[in-house]
Amino acid sequence: MIEVSRLWKSYGPVDALRGIDLKIEKGEFLTVFGPNGAGKSTLLKILSTIIKPTSGKVNIDGIDISSANEDARKRIGVISHKAFLYGNLSAKENLLFFGRLYDVPDLEKRIEELLAEVGLAHRANDMVRTFSRGMLQRLTIARAIIHNPAIILLDEPYTGLDQHAARMLTNLLKKLHTEDKTIVMTTHDITNGLEISDRIVIQILGKIVFEDRSSNQTVESFERVYFEKVGEGK
Amino acid sequence: MGYYFKKVFLIAAKDLRIEFRSKEKIYSMMLFSLLVMVIFNFAFEPGAEYIKDVAPGILWVAFIFAASLGLSRSFVLEKEEDCMQGLMLSPLDRSGIYLGKVIGNFIFAMVIELISLPFFAVFFNLSLTSALPPLMIVIVLATFGFITVGTLFSALSVGIRGGDMILPLLLFPMQVPVIISAVKSTGLIMAGSGIDTYSQWLKLLIAFDIIFFVASFVIFEYLIEE
């Protein structure tokens, strides 16, 4: 479970987050919508321990991440629109590197399984620089879940994907959701975001301004709410 | 502790594998080092009496500039596809990333220097056989000092516009004690002087290495945080 309380992040005079409170239950899929500059990526960077908040607290499974970063990081997998993969290493070498960083047991077998799962088994020994955007994103998922994290954080994962690759990503996320992973995703993609998540929030100017169950919303009704809230925020 | 160093060497091994595979860095560093020696070889008469006075300077110009070329690329690798964030997400203390990078950069610089050294001896008609053991101590100490600070500044400069230009501007003034100590002790070793004549330069190199390694090791975590 992730508990965020009164989270505040300032970059000099700019307040990126202004007192965020969130509770994400174990196995829940939360999608954060919001316009550019709303502080969504900042929120995920704090949850993933990349940056420290100016004030406020984040607890992951009862661990305060400000005091136990290394322990918290073992429980987290991050997928961004950037791959965090090395172009001059093969898909397998990249996964071997990250797997060893996380001390994944029986790593060779785990890599074989993951590459098969993301449909890249036939490209295991190819250099990552030769991969298409969609393939890169699938390998990114394999990289992020290689250590079987309980929490998966996704920052705009649909950026730059064509429809086919986006559908594949949605299906992979649905599968991860059934494996009882706690998932937090930021996106501009209302259709996919609503389809796969349990709960949705809208973040504007560093604050959560709307929260609901995804099942209560259709794409049309949510778009109305979204544009209304974004309009209010300006 | 073993866990920590296992991860550190993993990062160093990854850097070496990528660089030896692409060979971009090794070729540019090697070419630069040899080019400096060739140009100075045209300028100065090999075997001339004064060559022992200028040779240490030539050697360190080649080594230091080649190493700084390698340093400027060190974190470029991590910037592409935001790999630095991938490393920062791993359950390794961030000082471990610095240490891994220092080891990788140090091995790279040493490889280039060890390949360049015989060319240097041939180009300038110098017999380095007897001078080799003390010379190696100076090379290892000076290279380590250069790399410890250089790796830190490389991480600092990669995130900013014109970082390639800023890196030498930051690095070279800081490296004055290393460069002076290296050139002076190399000159004395080549002249056949005893260790008592250059021991104070070695002490300065050791002190610089320890102080700046510890300081860089501690600072690195704060430097890479956004």
Tab-separated table of C-alpha atoms in Angstrom:
chain	number	residue	atom	x	y	z
A	1	MET	CA	0.000	0.000	0.000
A	2	ILE	CA	1.175	3.535	-0.789
A	3	GLU	CA	0.295	6.380	1.552
A	4	VAL	CA	1.096	9.932	0.546
A	5	SER	CA	0.421	12.705	3.031
A	6	ARG	CA	0.727	16.466	2.586
A	7	LEU	CA	3.334	16.057	-0.129
A	8	TRP	CA	4.907	19.334	-1.165
A	9	LYS	CA	7.693	19.882	-3.700
A	10	SER	CA	9.141	23.248	-4.630
A	11	TYR	CA	11.744	24.026	-7.285
A	12	GLY	CA	12.929	27.438	-6.139
A	13	PRO	CA	9.881	29.726	-6.296
A	14	VAL	CA	7.807	27.173	-8.265
A	15	ASP	CA	5.587	24.786	-6.307
A	16	ALA	CA	5.276	21.600	-8.386
A	17	LEU	CA	3.249	19.758	-5.710
A	18	ARG	CA	1.053	21.569	-3.203
A	19	GLY	CA	-0.082	19.242	-0.439
A	20	ILE	CA	-0.970	15.959	-2.179
A	21	ASP	CA	-2.807	13.335	-0.094
A	22	LEU	CA	-3.302	9.896	-1.627
A	23	LYS	CA	-3.901	6.378	-0.438
A	24	ILE	CA	-3.421	3.555	-2.917
A	25	GLU	CA	-4.459	0.110	-1.725
A	26	LYS	CA	-2.478	-3.052	-2.452
A	27	GLY	CA	-3.420	-4.378	-5.900
A	28	GLU	CA	-5.140	-1.146	-6.912
A	29	PHE	CA	-4.567	0.566	-10.291
A	30	LEU	CA	-4.659	4.354	-10.022
A	31	THR	CA	-4.401	6.647	-13.033
A	32	VAL	CA	-3.408	10.283	-12.606
A	33	PHE	CA	-4.600	12.608	-15.350
A	34	GLY	CA	-3.609	16.219	-15.699
A	35	PRO	CA	-2.329	18.810	-18.157
A	36	ASN	CA	1.373	19.430	-18.782
A	37	GLY	CA	2.997	21.106	-15.798
A	38	ALA	CA	0.503	19.671	-13.301
A	39	GLY	CA	3.301	17.955	-11.356
A	40	LYS	CA	2.377	14.367	-12.315
A	41	SER	CA	5.941	13.348	-13.173
A	42	THR	CA	7.217	15.049	-10.009
A	43	LEU	CA	4.755	12.967	-7.981
A	44	LEU	CA	6.001	9.740	-9.599
A	45	LYS	CA	9.649	10.749	-9.178
A	46	ILE	CA	9.065	11.212	-5.453
A	47	LEU	CA	7.187	7.903	-5.190
A	48	SER	CA	10.087	6.187	-6.959
A	49	THR	CA	12.698	7.863	-4.649
A	50	ILE	CA	14.389	9.686	-7.553
A	51	ILE	CA	13.785	13.033	-5.877
A	52	LYS	CA	13.052	14.034	-2.301
A	53	PRO	CA	9.966	16.033	-1.343
A	54	THR	CA	10.296	19.487	0.178
A	55	SER	CA	7.867	18.364	2.901
A	56	GLY	CA	5.325	15.615	3.489
A	57	LYS	CA	5.619	11.861	3.743
A	58	VAL	CA	5.455	8.803	1.523
A	59	ASN	CA	5.070	5.358	3.051
A	60	ILE	CA	5.345	2.243	0.928
A	61	ASP	CA	4.103	-0.887	2.686
A	62	GLY	CA	4.720	0.917	5.977
A	63	ILE	CA	8.280	1.968	5.049
A	64	ASP	CA	9.023	5.691	5.073
A	65	ILE	CA	10.886	6.044	1.773
A	66	SER	CA	12.884	9.050	2.968
A	67	SER	CA	14.640	6.904	5.576
A	68	ALA	CA	14.898	3.564	3.763
A	69	ASN	CA	15.398	4.318	0.080
A	70	GLU	CA	17.234	1.108	-0.822
A	71	ASP	CA	14.567	-1.138	0.731
A	72	ALA	CA	11.761	0.819	-0.900
A	73	ARG	CA	13.426	0.680	-4.325
A	74	LYS	CA	13.403	-3.127	-4.325
A	75	ARG	CA	9.597	-2.975	-4.229
A	76	ILE	CA	9.275	-0.493	-7.101
A	77	GLY	CA	9.437	-0.854	-10.871
A	78	VAL	CA	9.307	2.245	-13.051
A	79	ILE	CA	8.193	2.516	-16.657
A	80	SER	CA	8.592	5.873	-18.337
A	81	HIS	CA	8.481	7.095	-21.942
A	82	LYS	CA	12.263	6.874	-21.662
A	83	ALA	CA	13.523	3.280	-21.707
A	84	PHE	CA	16.436	3.391	-19.192
A	85	LEU	CA	18.098	0.857	-21.528
A	86	TYR	CA	21.521	0.877	-23.178
A	87	GLY	CA	21.449	0.942	-26.972
A	88	ASN	CA	24.817	-0.796	-27.350
A	89	LEU	CA	23.790	-3.781	-25.226
A	90	SER	CA	21.476	-6.525	-26.430
A	91	ALA	CA	18.010	-6.990	-24.913
A	92	LYS	CA	19.322	-9.922	-22.891
A	93	GLU	CA	22.455	-8.076	-21.731
A	94	ASN	CA	20.331	-5.128	-20.570
A	95	LEU	CA	18.081	-7.444	-18.565
A	96	LEU	CA	21.101	-9.308	-17.162
A	97	PHE	CA	22.576	-6.000	-16.000
A	98	PHE	CA	19.419	-4.767	-14.296
A	99	GLY	CA	18.590	-8.240	-12.937
A	100	ARG	CA	22.002	-8.457	-11.288
A	101	LEU	CA	21.597	-4.974	-9.815
A	102	TYR	CA	18.441	-6.265	-8.105
A	103	ASP	CA	19.946	-9.682	-7.249
A	104	VAL	CA	17.205	-11.552	-9.086
A	105	PRO	CA	17.447	-15.293	-8.383
A	106	ASP	CA	17.554	-17.736	-11.314
A	107	LEU	CA	18.078	-14.749	-13.603
A	108	GLU	CA	18.598	-16.535	-16.951
A	109	LYS	CA	15.264	-18.332	-16.583
A	110	ARG	CA	13.488	-15.146	-15.486
A	111	ILE	CA	14.845	-13.301	-18.556
A	112	GLU	CA	13.693	-16.067	-20.898
A	113	GLU	CA	10.203	-15.936	-19.380
A	114	LEU	CA	9.998	-12.145	-19.536
A	115	LEU	CA	11.242	-11.891	-23.112
A	116	ALA	CA	8.669	-14.492	-24.150
A	117	GLU	CA	5.964	-12.596	-22.262
A	118	VAL	CA	6.691	-9.294	-24.012
A	119	GLY	CA	7.126	-11.026	-27.378
A	120	LEU	CA	10.825	-10.316	-27.789
A	121	ALA	CA	12.330	-13.795	-27.337
A	122	HIS	CA	13.392	-13.844	-31.006
A	123	ARG	CA	15.273	-10.521	-30.551
A	124	ALA	CA	17.018	-11.428	-27.269
A	125	ASN	CA	20.515	-11.061	-28.709
A	126	ASP	CA	19.879	-8.019	-30.901
A	127	MET	CA	21.236	-4.620	-29.929
A	128	VAL	CA	18.579	-2.441	-28.328
A	129	ARG	CA	19.492	0.473	-30.651
A	130	THR	CA	17.931	-1.508	-33.524
A	131	PHE	CA	14.522	-1.782	-31.773
A	132	SER	CA	11.400	0.125	-32.805
A	133	ARG	CA	9.667	2.399	-30.267
A	134	GLY	CA	7.053	-0.263	-29.530
A	135	MET	CA	9.647	-2.981	-29.023
A	136	LEU	CA	11.665	-0.671	-26.807
A	137	GLN	CA	8.619	-0.014	-24.649
A	138	ARG	CA	7.942	-3.751	-24.309
A	139	LEU	CA	11.537	-4.330	-23.266
A	140	THR	CA	11.154	-1.430	-20.811
A	141	ILE	CA	8.291	-3.334	-19.175
A	142	ALA	CA	10.474	-6.433	-18.906
A	143	ARG	CA	13.247	-4.304	-17.374
A	144	ALA	CA	10.861	-2.701	-14.884
A	145	ILE	CA	9.356	-5.967	-13.634
A	146	ILE	CA	12.474	-8.135	-13.721
A	147	HIS	CA	12.735	-8.048	-9.913
A	148	ASN	CA	8.995	-8.774	-9.551
A	149	PRO	CA	8.160	-5.488	-7.817
A	150	ALA	CA	4.957	-5.134	-5.817
A	151	ILE	CA	4.524	-1.553	-7.046
A	152	ILE	CA	4.716	-0.370	-10.646
A	153	LEU	CA	4.905	3.328	-11.490
A	154	LEU	CA	4.239	4.414	-15.066
A	155	ASP	CA	5.005	7.907	-16.306
A	156	GLU	CA	3.269	8.633	-19.633
A	157	PRO	CA	3.934	5.130	-20.966
A	158	TYR	CA	1.832	5.666	-24.112
A	159	THR	CA	3.992	8.543	-25.391
A	160	GLY	CA	5.170	7.862	-28.942
A	161	LEU	CA	3.436	4.491	-29.327
A	162	ASP	CA	1.335	3.609	-32.374
A	163	GLN	CA	-2.132	2.034	-31.867
A	164	HIS	CA	-0.818	-1.511	-32.092
A	165	ALA	CA	1.964	-0.908	-29.575
A	166	ALA	CA	-0.443	0.990	-27.291
A	167	ARG	CA	-2.889	-1.957	-27.376
A	168	MET	CA	-0.072	-4.351	-26.535
A	169	LEU	CA	0.972	-2.136	-23.616
A	170	THR	CA	-2.622	-2.013	-22.340
A	171	ASN	CA	-2.852	-5.808	-22.452
A	172	LEU	CA	0.454	-6.179	-20.606
A	173	LEU	CA	-0.703	-3.716	-17.931
A	174	LYS	CA	-4.007	-5.600	-17.562
A	175	LYS	CA	-2.036	-8.786	-17.015
A	176	LEU	CA	0.159	-7.116	-14.372
A	177	HIS	CA	-2.992	-5.813	-12.699
A	178	THR	CA	-4.351	-9.355	-12.366
A	179	GLU	CA	-1.083	-10.326	-10.620
A	180	ASP	CA	-2.070	-8.113	-7.665
A	181	LYS	CA	0.492	-5.395	-8.399
A	182	THR	CA	-0.172	-1.904	-7.101
A	183	ILE	CA	0.014	0.357	-10.142
A	184	VAL	CA	0.146	4.142	-10.434
A	185	MET	CA	0.123	5.617	-13.934
A	186	THR	CA	0.198	9.168	-15.241
A	187	THR	CA	-1.161	9.687	-18.734
A	188	HIS	CA	-2.952	12.029	-21.121
A	189	ASP	CA	-4.613	9.030	-22.800
A	190	ILE	CA	-8.141	9.113	-21.370
A	191	THR	CA	-9.429	6.041	-23.235
A	192	ASN	CA	-6.643	3.691	-22.133
A	193	GLY	CA	-6.359	5.263	-18.683
A	194	LEU	CA	-10.054	4.731	-17.944
A	195	GLU	CA	-10.108	1.244	-19.416
A	196	ILE	CA	-7.401	-0.293	-17.290
A	197	SER	CA	-7.527	1.512	-13.945
A	198	ASP	CA	-9.669	1.020	-10.825
A	199	ARG	CA	-9.534	4.646	-9.745
A	200	ILE	CA	-8.785	7.932	-11.454
A	201	VAL	CA	-7.648	11.303	-10.173
A	202	ILE	CA	-7.098	14.644	-11.888
A	203	GLN	CA	-4.072	16.627	-10.784
A	204	ILE	CA	-3.858	20.312	-11.649
A	205	LEU	CA	-1.205	22.787	-10.508
A	206	GLY	CA	0.192	20.338	-7.974
A	207	LYS	CA	-3.146	19.465	-6.343
A	208	ILE	CA	-5.607	16.574	-6.644
A	209	VAL	CA	-8.839	18.256	-7.744
A	210	PHE	CA	-10.976	15.238	-8.671
A	211	GLU	CA	-11.178	11.594	-7.644
A	212	ASP	CA	-13.576	8.796	-8.678
A	213	ARG	CA	-13.872	5.088	-9.461
A	214	SER	CA	-13.154	4.447	-13.158
A	215	SER	CA	-16.309	2.351	-13.395
A	216	ASN	CA	-18.405	5.459	-12.605
A	217	GLN	CA	-17.117	7.257	-15.705
A	218	THR	CA	-17.398	6.884	-19.447
A	219	VAL	CA	-14.842	8.462	-21.788
A	220	GLU	CA	-17.362	11.233	-22.659
A	221	SER	CA	-18.374	12.001	-19.061
A	222	PHE	CA	-14.773	12.009	-17.890
A	223	GLU	CA	-13.664	14.257	-20.748
A	224	ARG	CA	-16.362	16.760	-19.690
A	225	VAL	CA	-15.123	16.672	-16.074
A	226	TYR	CA	-11.502	16.870	-17.163
A	227	PHE	CA	-11.866	19.924	-19.386
A	228	GLU	CA	-14.062	21.617	-16.807
A	229	LYS	CA	-11.438	21.088	-14.089
A	230	VAL	CA	-8.544	22.087	-16.350
A	231	GLY	CA	-10.468	25.252	-17.277
A	232	GLU	CA	-11.007	26.058	-13.606
A	233	GLY	CA	-7.343	25.535	-12.843
A	234	LYS	CA	-6.195	28.176	-15.372
B	1	MET	CA	29.855	-4.734	1.828
B	2	GLY	CA	30.442	-7.531	-0.690
B	3	TYR	CA	26.961	-6.847	-2.067
B	4	TYR	CA	27.851	-3.173	-2.550
B	5	PHE	CA	31.115	-3.858	-4.395
B	6	LYS	CA	29.484	-6.524	-6.563
B	7	LYS	CA	27.093	-3.873	-7.869
B	8	VAL	CA	29.890	-1.309	-8.241
B	9	PHE	CA	31.904	-3.666	-10.436
B	10	LEU	CA	28.740	-4.489	-12.382
B	11	ILE	CA	28.414	-0.819	-13.358
B	12	ALA	CA	32.116	-0.564	-14.265
B	13	ALA	CA	31.934	-3.783	-16.314
B	14	LYS	CA	28.837	-2.523	-18.134
B	15	ASP	CA	30.609	0.722	-19.089
B	16	LEU	CA	33.687	-1.141	-20.302
B	17	ARG	CA	31.610	-3.604	-22.313
B	18	ILE	CA	29.670	-0.822	-24.044
B	19	GLU	CA	32.750	1.256	-24.788
B	20	PHE	CA	34.925	-1.608	-25.987
B	21	ARG	CA	32.041	-2.713	-28.204
B	22	SER	CA	31.399	0.667	-29.828
B	23	LYS	CA	35.134	1.611	-29.691
B	24	GLU	CA	34.163	5.277	-30.255
B	25	LYS	CA	35.785	6.444	-27.053
B	26	ILE	CA	38.873	4.261	-27.228
B	27	TYR	CA	39.617	5.296	-30.836
B	28	SER	CA	39.195	9.012	-30.171
B	29	MET	CA	41.271	8.880	-26.980
B	30	MET	CA	44.021	6.790	-28.600
B	31	LEU	CA	44.104	8.932	-31.722
B	32	PHE	CA	44.350	12.127	-29.707
B	33	SER	CA	47.134	10.784	-27.506
B	34	LEU	CA	49.194	9.572	-30.466
B	35	LEU	CA	48.537	12.725	-32.464
B	36	VAL	CA	49.932	14.918	-29.696
B	37	MET	CA	53.087	12.781	-29.570
B	38	VAL	CA	53.510	12.803	-33.356
B	39	ILE	CA	53.136	16.594	-33.578
B	40	PHE	CA	55.652	17.194	-30.772
B	41	ASN	CA	57.933	14.647	-32.415
B	42	PHE	CA	58.045	16.894	-35.498
B	43	ALA	CA	58.691	19.956	-33.338
B	44	PHE	CA	61.540	18.512	-31.280
B	45	GLU	CA	64.545	16.598	-32.516
B	46	PRO	CA	64.407	13.002	-31.179
B	47	GLY	CA	67.504	12.161	-29.153
B	48	ALA	CA	68.398	15.841	-28.634
B	49	GLU	CA	69.907	16.840	-25.318
B	50	TYR	CA	66.933	18.954	-24.254
B	51	ILE	CA	64.338	16.215	-24.994
B	52	LYS	CA	64.382	14.924	-21.409
B	53	ASP	CA	63.316	18.406	-20.248
B	54	VAL	CA	60.293	18.666	-22.521
B	55	ALA	CA	59.255	14.983	-22.696
B	56	PRO	CA	57.402	14.882	-19.333
B	57	GLY	CA	55.243	17.823	-20.423
B	58	ILE	CA	54.489	16.175	-23.773
B	59	LEU	CA	53.597	12.886	-22.075
B	60	TRP	CA	51.137	14.522	-19.677
B	61	VAL	CA	49.570	16.765	-22.308
B	62	ALA	CA	48.785	13.599	-24.266
B	63	PHE	CA	47.508	11.673	-21.218
B	64	ILE	CA	45.454	14.434	-19.621
B	65	PHE	CA	43.725	15.588	-22.807
B	66	ALA	CA	42.983	12.019	-23.904
B	67	ALA	CA	41.543	11.228	-20.465
B	68	SER	CA	39.393	14.360	-20.504
B	69	LEU	CA	38.014	13.296	-23.903
B	70	GLY	CA	36.948	10.009	-22.327
B	71	LEU	CA	35.483	11.742	-19.274
B	72	SER	CA	33.280	14.009	-21.357
B	73	ARG	CA	31.598	10.881	-22.790
B	74	SER	CA	31.342	9.042	-19.476
B	75	PHE	CA	27.849	10.222	-18.506
B	76	VAL	CA	26.604	10.808	-22.074
B	77	LEU	CA	26.023	7.062	-22.063
B	78	GLU	CA	23.709	7.434	-19.068
B	79	LYS	CA	21.899	10.444	-20.511
B	80	GLU	CA	20.659	8.605	-23.598
B	81	GLU	CA	17.272	7.043	-22.772
B	82	ASP	CA	17.666	8.425	-19.233
B	83	CYS	CA	19.696	5.395	-18.097
B	84	MET	CA	20.941	7.404	-15.117
B	85	GLN	CA	17.435	7.250	-13.691
B	86	GLY	CA	17.471	3.472	-14.200
B	87	LEU	CA	20.645	3.298	-12.088
B	88	MET	CA	19.212	5.643	-9.463
B	89	LEU	CA	16.152	3.403	-9.132
B	90	SER	CA	18.251	0.354	-8.305
B	91	PRO	CA	18.733	-0.682	-4.663
B	92	LEU	CA	22.354	0.503	-4.700
B	93	ASP	CA	23.547	3.486	-2.713
B	94	ARG	CA	24.192	6.325	-5.150
B	95	SER	CA	27.837	6.534	-4.119
B	96	GLY	CA	28.093	3.087	-5.752
B	97	ILE	CA	27.196	4.606	-9.131
B	98	TYR	CA	30.053	7.107	-8.712
B	99	LEU	CA	32.498	4.397	-7.673
B	100	GLY	CA	31.505	2.192	-10.627
B	101	LYS	CA	31.992	5.096	-13.002
B	102	VAL	CA	35.392	5.978	-11.470
B	103	ILE	CA	36.594	2.388	-11.866
B	104	GLY	CA	35.400	2.240	-15.490
B	105	ASN	CA	36.975	5.594	-16.376
B	106	PHE	CA	40.209	4.741	-14.565
B	107	ILE	CA	40.605	1.412	-16.401
B	108	PHE	CA	39.906	3.159	-19.700
B	109	ALA	CA	42.456	5.911	-19.091
B	110	MET	CA	45.064	3.390	-17.919
B	111	VAL	CA	44.586	1.237	-21.039
B	112	ILE	CA	45.121	4.274	-23.290
B	113	GLU	CA	48.172	5.353	-21.278
B	114	LEU	CA	49.753	1.899	-21.296
B	115	ILE	CA	49.303	1.650	-25.070
B	116	SER	CA	50.657	5.198	-25.599
B	117	LEU	CA	53.734	4.792	-23.398
B	118	PRO	CA	55.789	2.571	-25.783
B	119	PHE	CA	54.981	4.956	-28.672
B	120	PHE	CA	56.205	7.827	-26.518
B	121	ALA	CA	59.490	6.009	-25.850
B	122	VAL	CA	59.979	5.281	-29.563
B	123	PHE	CA	58.992	8.753	-30.848
B	124	PHE	CA	61.359	10.532	-28.480
B	125	ASN	CA	64.072	7.878	-28.471
B	126	LEU	CA	63.910	7.420	-24.701
B	127	SER	CA	64.853	4.315	-22.757
B	128	LEU	CA	62.209	3.937	-20.055
B	129	THR	CA	63.053	0.417	-18.898
B	130	SER	CA	64.763	1.367	-15.633
B	131	ALA	CA	62.383	4.285	-15.033
B	132	LEU	CA	59.274	2.191	-15.616
B	133	PRO	CA	58.412	1.047	-12.030
B	134	PRO	CA	58.482	4.549	-10.440
B	135	LEU	CA	56.927	6.035	-13.585
B	136	MET	CA	54.021	3.595	-13.304
B	137	ILE	CA	53.417	4.689	-9.706
B	138	VAL	CA	53.220	8.322	-10.851
B	139	ILE	CA	50.940	7.429	-13.772
B	140	VAL	CA	48.551	5.445	-11.546
B	141	LEU	CA	48.388	8.148	-8.845
B	142	ALA	CA	47.977	11.070	-11.256
B	143	THR	CA	45.419	9.258	-13.418
B	144	PHE	CA	43.382	8.311	-10.354
B	145	GLY	CA	43.408	11.922	-9.103
B	146	PHE	CA	42.346	13.191	-12.507
B	147	ILE	CA	39.573	10.604	-12.846
B	148	THR	CA	38.067	11.035	-9.349
B	149	VAL	CA	37.391	14.750	-9.843
B	150	GLY	CA	36.768	14.351	-13.575
B	151	THR	CA	34.030	11.766	-13.045
B	152	LEU	CA	32.248	14.073	-10.610
B	153	PHE	CA	32.466	17.044	-13.003
B	154	SER	CA	31.429	14.863	-15.925
B	155	ALA	CA	28.195	14.016	-14.053
B	156	LEU	CA	27.738	17.714	-13.333
B	157	SER	CA	28.344	18.936	-16.882
B	158	VAL	CA	26.328	16.310	-18.787
B	159	GLY	CA	22.997	17.767	-17.724
B	160	ILE	CA	23.744	21.296	-18.892
B	161	ARG	CA	23.943	22.938	-22.273
B	162	GLY	CA	27.529	23.281	-23.509
B	163	GLY	CA	28.650	20.684	-20.953
B	164	ASP	CA	31.525	19.540	-23.202
B	165	MET	CA	32.926	23.055	-23.076
B	166	ILE	CA	32.304	23.546	-19.365
B	167	LEU	CA	33.936	20.265	-18.283
B	168	PRO	CA	37.548	21.288	-19.082
B	169	LEU	CA	36.923	24.783	-17.707
B	170	LEU	CA	35.884	23.282	-14.375
B	171	LEU	CA	38.323	20.415	-14.399
B	172	PHE	CA	41.698	21.862	-15.393
B	173	PRO	CA	42.040	24.553	-12.687
B	174	MET	CA	41.201	21.891	-10.096
B	175	GLN	CA	43.810	19.578	-11.587
B	176	VAL	CA	46.765	21.965	-11.343
B	177	PRO	CA	48.295	20.138	-8.311
B	178	VAL	CA	47.981	16.779	-10.108
B	179	ILE	CA	49.439	18.054	-13.376
B	180	ILE	CA	52.385	19.862	-11.721
B	181	SER	CA	53.172	16.859	-9.491
B	182	ALA	CA	52.934	14.433	-12.409
B	183	VAL	CA	55.129	16.494	-14.744
B	184	LYS	CA	57.750	17.290	-12.103
B	185	SER	CA	58.070	13.730	-10.788
B	186	THR	CA	58.101	12.270	-14.328
B	187	GLY	CA	60.941	14.655	-15.236
B	188	LEU	CA	62.965	13.661	-12.187
B	189	ILE	CA	62.360	9.942	-12.808
B	190	MET	CA	63.424	10.262	-16.464
B	191	ALA	CA	66.557	12.141	-15.353
B	192	GLY	CA	67.442	9.148	-13.176
B	193	SER	CA	67.066	10.969	-9.841
B	194	GLY	CA	66.420	9.052	-6.622
B	195	ILE	CA	63.048	8.786	-4.936
B	196	ASP	CA	64.042	11.381	-2.291
B	197	THR	CA	64.026	14.081	-5.002
B	198	TYR	CA	60.431	13.512	-6.082
B	199	SER	CA	58.903	11.968	-2.933
B	200	GLN	CA	57.262	15.301	-1.999
B	201	TRP	CA	55.451	15.281	-5.372
B	202	LEU	CA	54.269	11.713	-4.751
B	203	LYS	CA	53.005	12.738	-1.306
B	204	LEU	CA	51.076	15.605	-2.878
B	205	LEU	CA	49.520	13.211	-5.410
B	206	ILE	CA	48.526	10.745	-2.673
B	207	ALA	CA	47.018	13.519	-0.536
B	208	PHE	CA	45.082	14.922	-3.526
B	209	ASP	CA	43.786	11.454	-4.443
B	210	ILE	CA	42.533	10.707	-0.934
B	211	ILE	CA	40.977	14.110	-0.241
B	212	PHE	CA	39.217	14.510	-3.582
B	213	PHE	CA	38.118	10.895	-3.821
B	214	VAL	CA	36.418	11.063	-0.416
B	215	ALA	CA	34.895	14.492	-1.138
B	216	SER	CA	33.586	13.433	-4.580
B	217	PHE	CA	32.258	10.147	-3.155
B	218	VAL	CA	30.218	12.056	-0.564
B	219	ILE	CA	29.056	14.891	-2.856
B	220	PHE	CA	27.938	12.724	-5.796
B	221	GLU	CA	24.521	11.776	-4.377
B	222	TYR	CA	23.537	15.420	-3.928
B	223	LEU	CA	24.891	16.339	-7.334
B	224	ILE	CA	22.784	13.898	-9.337
B	225	GLU	CA	19.547	14.609	-7.535
B	226	GLU	CA	17.264	16.873	-9.558
